[in-house]
Short mmCIF file of C-alpha atoms and ligand atoms in Angstrom, two decimals:
data_model
loop_
_atom_site.label_atom_id
_atom_site.label_comp_id
_atom_site.label_asym_id
_atom_site.label_seq_id
_atom_site.Cartn_x
_atom_site.Cartn_y
_atom_site.Cartn_z
CA UNK I 152 118.80 33.37 86.57
CA UNK I 153 121.37 30.69 86.93
CA UNK I 154 120.33 28.12 89.06
CA UNK I 155 123.14 27.91 92.18
CA UNK I 156 123.35 26.84 95.09
CA UNK I 157 120.56 26.92 97.75
CA UNK I 158 120.97 29.98 100.12
CA UNK I 159 118.71 28.57 102.77
CA UNK I 160 119.42 25.03 103.05
CA UNK I 161 123.65 25.22 100.62
CA UNK I 162 122.06 21.65 99.19
CA UNK I 163 120.51 22.08 95.75
CA UNK I 164 121.63 23.62 92.66
CA UNK I 165 118.22 24.99 92.49
CA UNK I 166 117.30 28.08 91.31
CA UNK I 167 114.74 30.97 94.06
CA UNK I 168 111.58 30.60 92.75
CA UNK I 169 109.64 33.97 94.01
CA UNK I 170 105.93 34.28 94.51
CA UNK I 171 104.17 35.84 91.56
CA UNK I 172 101.04 37.38 91.23
CA UNK I 173 98.92 40.77 91.97
CA UNK I 174 100.85 42.73 94.78
CA UNK I 175 97.23 43.81 95.79
CA UNK I 176 95.61 41.06 96.35
CA UNK I 177 92.81 39.80 98.58
CA UNK I 178 94.03 36.10 98.07
CA UNK I 179 97.32 34.75 98.31
CA UNK I 180 97.59 31.24 97.87
CA UNK I 181 100.90 29.34 99.19
CA UNK I 182 102.28 25.99 98.32
CA UNK I 183 104.93 23.78 98.84
CA UNK I 184 108.09 24.26 96.75
CA UNK I 185 108.87 24.23 93.31
CA UNK I 186 108.39 21.46 91.14
CA UNK I 187 110.41 20.48 88.11
CA UNK I 188 109.03 23.00 86.20
CA UNK I 189 108.73 25.67 87.87
CA UNK I 190 112.50 25.66 88.64
CA UNK I 191 113.23 25.70 84.85
CA UNK I 192 110.72 28.51 84.31
CA UNK I 193 111.58 30.01 87.96
CA UNK I 194 107.56 30.56 88.46
CA UNK I 195 105.16 28.93 91.08
CA UNK I 196 102.63 26.98 90.15
CA UNK I 197 103.79 26.75 86.04
CA UNK I 198 103.37 22.94 86.23
CA UNK I 199 101.30 20.07 85.59
CA UNK I 200 99.96 21.11 89.06
CA UNK I 201 99.79 24.58 88.52
CA UNK I 202 97.87 23.89 84.99
CA UNK I 203 95.07 21.81 87.22
CA UNK I 204 95.56 24.98 89.89
CA UNK I 205 94.41 27.96 86.83
CA UNK I 206 91.65 26.12 85.61
CA UNK I 207 89.88 25.72 88.80
CA UNK I 208 90.27 28.98 89.73
CA UNK I 209 88.96 29.54 86.17
CA UNK I 210 86.39 27.64 86.49
CA UNK I 211 84.87 28.79 90.13
CA UNK I 212 85.61 32.53 88.40
CA UNK I 213 88.62 33.09 89.95
CA UNK I 214 91.57 35.11 87.88
CA UNK I 215 94.98 34.18 88.43
CA UNK I 216 96.15 37.30 87.42
CA UNK I 217 93.94 38.50 90.16
CA UNK I 218 95.89 36.70 93.06
CA UNK I 219 99.26 36.27 94.18
CA UNK I 220 100.97 32.60 94.06
CA UNK I 221 104.05 31.05 96.21
CA UNK I 222 105.83 28.22 98.49
CA UNK I 223 106.35 28.12 101.63
CA UNK I 224 109.68 26.90 100.30
CA UNK I 225 111.30 29.01 97.30
CA UNK I 226 113.30 26.40 95.68
CA UNK I 227 112.53 22.72 94.64
CA UNK I 228 113.44 19.87 96.36
CA UNK I 229 113.55 16.07 96.45
CA UNK I 230 110.60 14.88 98.40
CA UNK I 231 108.96 16.65 100.33
CA UNK I 232 111.16 19.20 101.90
CA UNK I 233 112.17 18.62 105.50
CA UNK I 234 111.62 21.19 108.81
CA UNK I 235 115.34 22.37 108.45
CA UNK I 236 114.06 23.74 105.03
CA UNK I 237 111.08 24.92 106.13
CA UNK I 238 112.02 26.50 109.45
CA UNK I 239 114.84 28.45 107.34
CA UNK I 240 112.08 29.63 104.67
CA UNK I 241 109.41 30.63 107.10
CA UNK I 242 111.16 34.41 107.77
CA UNK I 243 110.75 35.55 104.07
CA UNK I 244 107.13 34.15 103.71
CA UNK I 245 106.71 35.77 106.45
CA UNK I 246 107.81 38.73 104.80
CA UNK I 247 105.77 38.36 102.03
CA UNK I 248 102.24 37.83 103.33
CA UNK I 249 102.77 41.41 105.63
CA UNK I 250 103.80 42.92 102.14
CA UNK I 251 101.00 41.27 100.24
CA UNK I 252 98.06 41.55 103.31
CA UNK I 253 96.26 39.66 101.83
CA UNK I 254 92.39 39.15 103.47
CA UNK I 255 92.26 35.38 102.94
CA UNK I 256 95.10 33.23 102.68
CA UNK I 257 95.04 29.27 100.70
CA UNK I 258 97.10 26.59 102.30
CA UNK I 259 97.17 24.35 99.46
CA UNK I 260 97.92 20.67 101.08
CA UNK I 261 99.29 19.64 104.31
CA UNK I 262 102.97 20.86 104.14
CA UNK I 263 101.26 24.97 103.65
CA UNK I 264 99.10 23.99 106.69
CA UNK I 265 101.37 22.59 109.88
CA UNK I 266 104.53 25.06 107.97
CA UNK I 267 101.83 28.22 108.85
CA UNK I 268 99.73 27.64 110.89
CA UNK I 269 100.38 25.16 113.62
CA UNK I 270 101.46 21.00 112.98
CA UNK I 271 98.61 20.14 114.63
CA UNK I 272 96.35 20.88 111.80
CA UNK I 273 96.14 18.73 109.00
CA UNK I 274 95.12 18.93 105.28
CA UNK I 275 92.36 15.94 105.78
CA UNK I 276 90.83 17.47 109.04
CA UNK I 277 90.79 21.05 108.32
CA UNK I 278 89.99 21.02 104.41
CA UNK I 279 87.32 23.74 103.61
CA UNK I 280 87.92 25.22 106.90
CA UNK I 281 88.76 28.77 107.84
CA UNK I 282 91.35 29.65 110.33
CA UNK I 283 92.45 32.43 111.91
CA UNK I 284 95.27 32.63 113.62
CA UNK I 285 97.40 36.05 114.63
CA UNK I 286 96.17 38.52 112.15
CA UNK I 287 95.67 37.02 108.94
CA UNK I 288 92.79 34.18 108.13
CA UNK I 289 92.95 31.07 106.20
CA UNK I 290 91.47 28.52 103.93
CA UNK I 291 92.88 24.86 103.98
CA UNK I 292 92.28 22.73 100.87
CA UNK I 293 94.16 20.13 98.90
CA UNK I 294 97.42 20.38 97.08
CA UNK I 295 96.49 21.02 93.17
CA UNK I 296 99.16 17.86 92.48
CA UNK I 297 97.05 15.40 94.90
CA UNK I 298 93.47 16.40 93.91
CA UNK I 299 94.87 16.30 89.59
CA UNK I 300 95.91 12.64 90.37
CA UNK I 301 93.11 10.94 93.21
CA UNK I 302 89.65 11.05 91.73
CA UNK I 303 88.48 10.97 95.78
CA UNK I 304 90.46 13.92 96.83
CA UNK I 305 89.82 16.04 93.32
CA UNK I 306 86.06 15.92 94.25
CA UNK I 307 86.48 17.07 98.16
CA UNK I 308 89.15 19.72 96.60
CA UNK I 309 85.99 21.33 93.75
CA UNK I 310 83.49 21.55 96.93
CA UNK I 311 86.22 24.01 98.94
CA UNK I 312 86.90 25.73 95.94
CA UNK I 313 83.32 26.28 95.50
CA UNK I 314 83.12 27.46 98.87
CA UNK I 315 86.65 29.80 98.48
CA UNK I 316 84.63 30.87 95.51
CA UNK I 317 82.09 33.06 97.77
CA UNK I 318 84.75 33.53 99.98
CA UNK I 319 86.36 35.50 97.55
CA UNK I 320 83.40 37.10 95.82
CA UNK I 321 82.84 38.63 99.60
CA UNK I 322 85.99 39.94 100.06
CA UNK I 323 85.27 42.51 97.06
N1 URA Z 457 104.09 22.18 93.62
C1 URA Z 457 103.69 23.39 94.76
O1 URA Z 457 103.62 23.28 95.84
N2 URA Z 457 104.43 24.70 93.55
C2 URA Z 457 104.57 24.57 92.68
O2 URA Z 457 104.83 25.43 92.65
C3 URA Z 457 104.42 23.78 92.01
C4 URA Z 457 104.12 22.11 92.46
#
């Protein structure tokens, strides 16, 4: 795919990076926005954060091939995506959620939890918890980039991922 101007914000020349995985997944993971590697390859979570995520999924017995992985914003952003871009991205994400119909949605980081559930939630306060909102259930964890970089966050992330493994086994 040739990188072109973003259809949502008109600002960037970064490419659209759609969600990938098993369209019948019971587990869906939502991150923030693609980074440089994701922009290059056109797939979410293929850079350093993605490699870390793959390792942690495998460590708790979740096969990446069985889940659906996507982002709130579908193109690379320089810095955290702003409210305007998030607002324009949400209809597409909501369509994606309705089409996959996962039993559990894992929100990776603050941008995802605030965008998808509510601004009153945060990763620091709500990680490791299940939130029921509308028709779906959400499980909040720190963003893999933060867990990869900071030891303190990595410990929390690993413990939340163990909880996730138990929840995911219960999904069948
Ligand atoms: N960080 C994200 O939030 N998403 C990606 O796809 C890669 C890094």
